[in-house]
Coordinates of C-alpha atoms in Angstrom, one line a residue:
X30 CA -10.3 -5.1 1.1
X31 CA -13.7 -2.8 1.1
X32 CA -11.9 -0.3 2.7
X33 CA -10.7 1.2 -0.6
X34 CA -12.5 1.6 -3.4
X35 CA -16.5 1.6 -3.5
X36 CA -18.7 -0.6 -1.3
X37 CA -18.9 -3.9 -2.9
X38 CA -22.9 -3.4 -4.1
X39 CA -21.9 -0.4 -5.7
X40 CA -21.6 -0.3 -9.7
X41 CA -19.4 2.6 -10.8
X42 CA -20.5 5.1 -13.0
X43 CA -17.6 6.8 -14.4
X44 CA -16.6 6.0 -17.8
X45 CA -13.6 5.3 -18.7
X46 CA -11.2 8.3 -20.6
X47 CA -7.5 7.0 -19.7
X48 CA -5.5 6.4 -22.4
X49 CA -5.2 2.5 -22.7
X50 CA -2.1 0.9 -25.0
X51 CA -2.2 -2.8 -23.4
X52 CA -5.7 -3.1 -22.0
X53 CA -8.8 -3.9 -23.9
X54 CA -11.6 -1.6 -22.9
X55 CA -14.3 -3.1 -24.1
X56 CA -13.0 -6.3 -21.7
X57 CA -12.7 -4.3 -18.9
X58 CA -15.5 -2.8 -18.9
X59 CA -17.3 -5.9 -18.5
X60 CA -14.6 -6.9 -15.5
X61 CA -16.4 -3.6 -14.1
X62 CA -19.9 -4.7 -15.0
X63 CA -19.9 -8.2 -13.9
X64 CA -17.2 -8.9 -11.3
X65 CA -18.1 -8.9 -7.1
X66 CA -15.0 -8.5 -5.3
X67 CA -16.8 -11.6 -3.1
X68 CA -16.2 -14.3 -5.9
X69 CA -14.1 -16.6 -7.0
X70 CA -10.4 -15.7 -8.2
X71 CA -10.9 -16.4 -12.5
X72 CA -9.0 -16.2 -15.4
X73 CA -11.1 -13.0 -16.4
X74 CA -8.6 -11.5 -14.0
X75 CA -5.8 -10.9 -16.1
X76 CA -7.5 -8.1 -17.7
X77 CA -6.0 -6.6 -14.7
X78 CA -2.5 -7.3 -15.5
X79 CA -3.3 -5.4 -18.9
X80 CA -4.3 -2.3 -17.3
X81 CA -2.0 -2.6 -14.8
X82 CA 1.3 -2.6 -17.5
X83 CA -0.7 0.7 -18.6
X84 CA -0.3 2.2 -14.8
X85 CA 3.3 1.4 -14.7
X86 CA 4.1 4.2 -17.9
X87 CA 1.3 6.3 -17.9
X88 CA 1.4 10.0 -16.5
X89 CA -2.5 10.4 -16.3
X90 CA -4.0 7.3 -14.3
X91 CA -7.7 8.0 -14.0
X92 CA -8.5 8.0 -10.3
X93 CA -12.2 6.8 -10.1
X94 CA -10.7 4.0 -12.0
X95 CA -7.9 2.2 -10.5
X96 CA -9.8 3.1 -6.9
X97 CA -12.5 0.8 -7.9
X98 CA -10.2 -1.9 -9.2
X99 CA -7.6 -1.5 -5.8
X100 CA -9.5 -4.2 -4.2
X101 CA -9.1 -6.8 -7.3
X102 CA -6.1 -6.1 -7.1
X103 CA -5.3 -6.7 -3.4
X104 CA -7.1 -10.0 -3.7
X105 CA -4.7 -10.9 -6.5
X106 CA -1.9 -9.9 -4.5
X107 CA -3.8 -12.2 -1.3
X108 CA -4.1 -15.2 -4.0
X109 CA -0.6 -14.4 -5.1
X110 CA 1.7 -14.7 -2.2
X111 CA -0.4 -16.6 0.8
X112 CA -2.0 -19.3 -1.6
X113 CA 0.4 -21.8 -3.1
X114 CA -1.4 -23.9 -5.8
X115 CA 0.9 -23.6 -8.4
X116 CA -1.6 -23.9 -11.1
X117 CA -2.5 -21.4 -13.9
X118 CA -4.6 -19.4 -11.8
X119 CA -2.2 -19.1 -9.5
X120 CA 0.6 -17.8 -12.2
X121 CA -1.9 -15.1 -12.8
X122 CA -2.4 -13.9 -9.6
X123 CA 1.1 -13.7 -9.3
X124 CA 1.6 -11.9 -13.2
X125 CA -0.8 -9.8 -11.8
X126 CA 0.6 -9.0 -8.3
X127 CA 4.1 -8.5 -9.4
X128 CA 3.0 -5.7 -12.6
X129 CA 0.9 -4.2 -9.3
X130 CA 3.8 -3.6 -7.1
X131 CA 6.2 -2.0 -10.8
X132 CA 3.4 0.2 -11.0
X133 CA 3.4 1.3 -7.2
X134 CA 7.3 1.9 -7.2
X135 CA 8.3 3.1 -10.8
X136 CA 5.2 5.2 -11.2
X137 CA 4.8 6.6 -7.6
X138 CA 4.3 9.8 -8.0
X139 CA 1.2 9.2 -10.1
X140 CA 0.3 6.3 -9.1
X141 CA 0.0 7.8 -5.5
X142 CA -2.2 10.6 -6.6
X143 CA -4.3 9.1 -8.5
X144 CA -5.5 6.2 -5.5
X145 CA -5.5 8.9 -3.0
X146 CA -3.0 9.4 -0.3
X147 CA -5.2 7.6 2.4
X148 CA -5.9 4.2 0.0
X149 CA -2.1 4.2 -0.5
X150 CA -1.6 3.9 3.2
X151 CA -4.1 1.2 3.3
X152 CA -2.4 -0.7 0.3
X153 CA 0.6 -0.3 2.4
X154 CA -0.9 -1.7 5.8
X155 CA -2.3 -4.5 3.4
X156 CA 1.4 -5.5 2.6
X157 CA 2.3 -5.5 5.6
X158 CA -0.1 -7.7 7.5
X159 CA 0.7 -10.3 4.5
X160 CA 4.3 -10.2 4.9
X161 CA 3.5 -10.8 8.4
X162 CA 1.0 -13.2 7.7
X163 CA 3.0 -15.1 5.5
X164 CA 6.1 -15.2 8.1
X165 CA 3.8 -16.8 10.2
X166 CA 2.8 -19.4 8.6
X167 CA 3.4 -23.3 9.6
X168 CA 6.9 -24.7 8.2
X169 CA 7.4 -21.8 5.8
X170 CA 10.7 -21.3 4.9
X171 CA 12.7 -18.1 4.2
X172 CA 12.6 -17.7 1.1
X173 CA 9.1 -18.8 0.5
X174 CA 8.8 -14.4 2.1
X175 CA 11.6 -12.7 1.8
X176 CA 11.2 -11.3 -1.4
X177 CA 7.8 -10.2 0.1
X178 CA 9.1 -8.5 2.7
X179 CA 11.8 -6.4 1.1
X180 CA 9.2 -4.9 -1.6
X181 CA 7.2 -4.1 0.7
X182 CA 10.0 -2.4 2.8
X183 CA 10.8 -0.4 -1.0
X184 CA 7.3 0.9 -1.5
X185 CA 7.0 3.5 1.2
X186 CA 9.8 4.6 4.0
X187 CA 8.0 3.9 6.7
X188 CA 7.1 0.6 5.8
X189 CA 10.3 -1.0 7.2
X190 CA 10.0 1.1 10.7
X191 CA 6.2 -0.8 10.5
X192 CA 7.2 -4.1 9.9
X193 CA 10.4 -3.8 12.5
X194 CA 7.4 -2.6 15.1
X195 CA 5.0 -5.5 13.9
X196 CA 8.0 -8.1 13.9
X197 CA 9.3 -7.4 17.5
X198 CA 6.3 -7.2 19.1
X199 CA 4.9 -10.1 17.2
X200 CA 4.4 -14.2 18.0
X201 CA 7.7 -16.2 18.2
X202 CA 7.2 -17.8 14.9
X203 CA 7.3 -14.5 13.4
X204 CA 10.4 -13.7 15.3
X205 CA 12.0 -17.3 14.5
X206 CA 11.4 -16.1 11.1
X207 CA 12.8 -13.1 11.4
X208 CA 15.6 -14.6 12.8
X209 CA 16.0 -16.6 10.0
X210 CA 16.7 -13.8 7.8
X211 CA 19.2 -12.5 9.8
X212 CA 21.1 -15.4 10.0
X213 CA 22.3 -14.6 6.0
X214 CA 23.9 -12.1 7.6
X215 CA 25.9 -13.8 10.1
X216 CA 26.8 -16.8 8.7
X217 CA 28.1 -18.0 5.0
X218 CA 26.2 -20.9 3.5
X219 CA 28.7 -23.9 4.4
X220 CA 28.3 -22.4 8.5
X221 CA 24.6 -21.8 8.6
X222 CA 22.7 -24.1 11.1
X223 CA 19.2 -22.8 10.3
X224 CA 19.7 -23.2 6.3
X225 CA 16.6 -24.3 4.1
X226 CA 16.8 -25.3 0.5
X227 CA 20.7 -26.8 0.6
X228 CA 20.1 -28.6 -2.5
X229 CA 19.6 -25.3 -4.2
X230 CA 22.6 -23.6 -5.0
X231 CA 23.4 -20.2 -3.6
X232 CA 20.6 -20.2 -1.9
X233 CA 21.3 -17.5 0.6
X234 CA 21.4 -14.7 -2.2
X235 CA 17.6 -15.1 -2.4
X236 CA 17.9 -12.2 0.4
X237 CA 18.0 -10.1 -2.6
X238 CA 15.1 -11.2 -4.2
X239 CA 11.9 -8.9 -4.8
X240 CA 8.6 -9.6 -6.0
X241 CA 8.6 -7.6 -9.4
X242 CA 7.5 -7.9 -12.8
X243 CA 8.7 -7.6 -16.5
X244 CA 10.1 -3.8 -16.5
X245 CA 13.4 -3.3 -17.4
X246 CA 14.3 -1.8 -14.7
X247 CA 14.5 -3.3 -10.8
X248 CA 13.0 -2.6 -7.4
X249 CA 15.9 -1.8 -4.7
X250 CA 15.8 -0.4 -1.4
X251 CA 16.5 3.4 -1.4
X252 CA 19.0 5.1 0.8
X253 CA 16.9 5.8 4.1
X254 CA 15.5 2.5 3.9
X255 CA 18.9 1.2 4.4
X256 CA 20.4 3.4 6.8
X257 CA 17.4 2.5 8.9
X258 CA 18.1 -1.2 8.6
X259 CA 22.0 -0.4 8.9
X260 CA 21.5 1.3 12.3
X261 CA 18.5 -1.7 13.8
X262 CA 20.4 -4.5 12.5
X263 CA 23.0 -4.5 14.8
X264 CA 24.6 -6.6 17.5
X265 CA 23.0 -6.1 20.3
X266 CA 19.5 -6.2 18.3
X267 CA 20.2 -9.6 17.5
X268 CA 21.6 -10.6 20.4
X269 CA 18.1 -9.6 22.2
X270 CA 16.4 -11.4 19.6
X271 CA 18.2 -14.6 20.0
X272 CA 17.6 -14.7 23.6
X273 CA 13.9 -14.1 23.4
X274 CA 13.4 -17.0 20.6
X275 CA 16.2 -19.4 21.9
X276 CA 13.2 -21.8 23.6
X277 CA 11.5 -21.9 20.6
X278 CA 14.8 -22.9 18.8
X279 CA 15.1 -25.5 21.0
X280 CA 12.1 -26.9 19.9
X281 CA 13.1 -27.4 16.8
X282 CA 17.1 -28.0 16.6
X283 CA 18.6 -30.7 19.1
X284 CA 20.6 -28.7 22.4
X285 CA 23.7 -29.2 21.2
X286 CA 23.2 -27.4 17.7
X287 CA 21.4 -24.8 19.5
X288 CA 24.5 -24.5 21.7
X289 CA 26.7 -24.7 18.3
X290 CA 24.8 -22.5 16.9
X291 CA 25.3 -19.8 19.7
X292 CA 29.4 -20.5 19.4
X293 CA 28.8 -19.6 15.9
X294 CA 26.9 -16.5 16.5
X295 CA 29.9 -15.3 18.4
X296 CA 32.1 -16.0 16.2
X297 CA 30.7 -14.2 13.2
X298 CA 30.4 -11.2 15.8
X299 CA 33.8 -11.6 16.9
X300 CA 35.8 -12.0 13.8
X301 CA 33.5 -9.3 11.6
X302 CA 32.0 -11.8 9.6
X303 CA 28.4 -10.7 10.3
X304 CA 29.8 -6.9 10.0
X305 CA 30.9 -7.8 6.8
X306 CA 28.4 -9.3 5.2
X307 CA 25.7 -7.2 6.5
X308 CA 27.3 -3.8 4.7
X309 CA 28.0 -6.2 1.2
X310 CA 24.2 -7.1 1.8
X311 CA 22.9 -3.2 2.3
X312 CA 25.0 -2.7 -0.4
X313 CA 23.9 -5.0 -3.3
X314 CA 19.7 -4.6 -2.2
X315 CA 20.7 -0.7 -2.7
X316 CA 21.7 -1.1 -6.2
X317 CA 19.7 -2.2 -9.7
X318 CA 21.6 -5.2 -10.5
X319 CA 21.0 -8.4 -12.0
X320 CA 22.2 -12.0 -10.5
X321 CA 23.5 -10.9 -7.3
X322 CA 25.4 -13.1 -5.2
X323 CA 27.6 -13.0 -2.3
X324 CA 31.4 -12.6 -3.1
X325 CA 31.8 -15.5 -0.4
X326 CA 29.1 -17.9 -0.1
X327 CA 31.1 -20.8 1.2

């Protein structure tokens, strides 16, 4: 996170001439003053989601300050989406991390030139190592990252071509995972052998979900994002995939759902059910909708 930003000893000495509607200044100026980037996660942090709100509209973010904030601000996002406490701390690192990611992809345009063109890269090699990160982790279900993983895929093109690299040449777990995902695709809720969260109704339209804040307005995936996925995501991808992760699966599932659950593969391939559901999915995350669900969930 010191990568971005000034060195952690260093005190800025810029003052502060952005136009501020939500934020205090006299508040964040002694966030500046006072806070290390090495201490604790506080409640003096939600300064952050003040100033933040005034990124997400404003056409003249100063650039000496949000670069010295970026790393506050990827620690939120760290505190937001790996840590799961639950506790009011925890609700503002996520307040904080889902205002963050409106301002990155309503306001790109300034909110790019102002952090620099290099930082934003970093910010986006940051999201990705956490998506992975968090796909990686111990009994971690689907949707605890999915939403994750598709904003992070909507900030920047090349994100998803980065993760699809990262996730194929990754650990099992984070191919299991992957796996996972895919298998809203294949199968409806009623057929799906790997499902988490049954008590939960329409569960599987979570695949739409992304990690976003209070503007009226919604993250999607744009059109080369999803062509990209529409040409990877295909049969013989998953096919591979399956093969590759089918001893881990075994692990986990008892042979003969692992052997049902290959007749089932087959069968979602063979009578277009995966085909189907795959272009109502690329549709729907390409659109700014509220409550999406699948027109067939069971």
């Amino acid at each position: 996170m010191n990568n971005i930003g000034y060195s952690r000893d260093e005190r800025p000495n810029f003052q502060i001439t952005m136009k501020l509607y939500e934020t205090d200044i006299h508040t964040l100026q002694e966030f500046i003053a006072n806070e290390s980037i090495d201490g604790a996660f506080s409640e003096k942090y939600l300064i952050l989601y003040n100033f933040v709100t005034d990124c997400i509209y404003s056409e003249d973010i100063q650039p000496e300050l949000i670069r010295y904030l970026l790393p506050f601000y990827l620690k939120s996002m760290e505190q937001a989406v790996i840590y799961e406490n639950h506790d009011y701390l925890q609700k503002t690192a996520m307040d904080i991390y889902f205002e963050f990611n409106d301002a990155m992809f309503f306001n790109q345009k300034n909110f790019k030139y102002a952090v620099g063109e290099k930082n934003y890269q970093y910010i986006m090699e940051y999201y990705i190592s956490q998506t992975l990160k968090k796909m990686e982790i111990q009994n971690c279900y689907m949707l605890e990252w999915v939403s994750l993983f598709n904003t992070t895929a909507a900030l920047d093109n090349n994100n998803i071509r980065r993760l699809f690299h990262e996730i194929f040449k990754g650990s099992l777990k984070i191919k299991y995972s992957f796996f996972q995902y895919l298998s809203v695709l294949l199968f409806k809720e009623s057929d799906n052998l790997l499902a988490v969260n049954e008590s939960q109704l329409f569960w599987s339209s979570d695949i739409w979900n992304f990690d976003e804040g209070c503007v009226t307005r919604h993250i999607f995936w744009n059109d080369e994002v999803v062509k990209f996925v529409d040409k990877k995501i295909n049969r013989g991808q998953i096919e591979a995939l399956f093969k590759e992760i089918k001893p881990f699966i075994y692990s986990i599932l008892e042979p003969e759902f692992v052997e049902l659950l290959c007749e089932e593969m087959e069968k979602s391939f063979a009578e277009g059910i995966f085909y189907r559901r795959k272009a109502e999915y690329l549709k729907k995350i390409n659109h700014i909708s509220d409550h999406i669900y699948w027109d067939i969930t069971f």
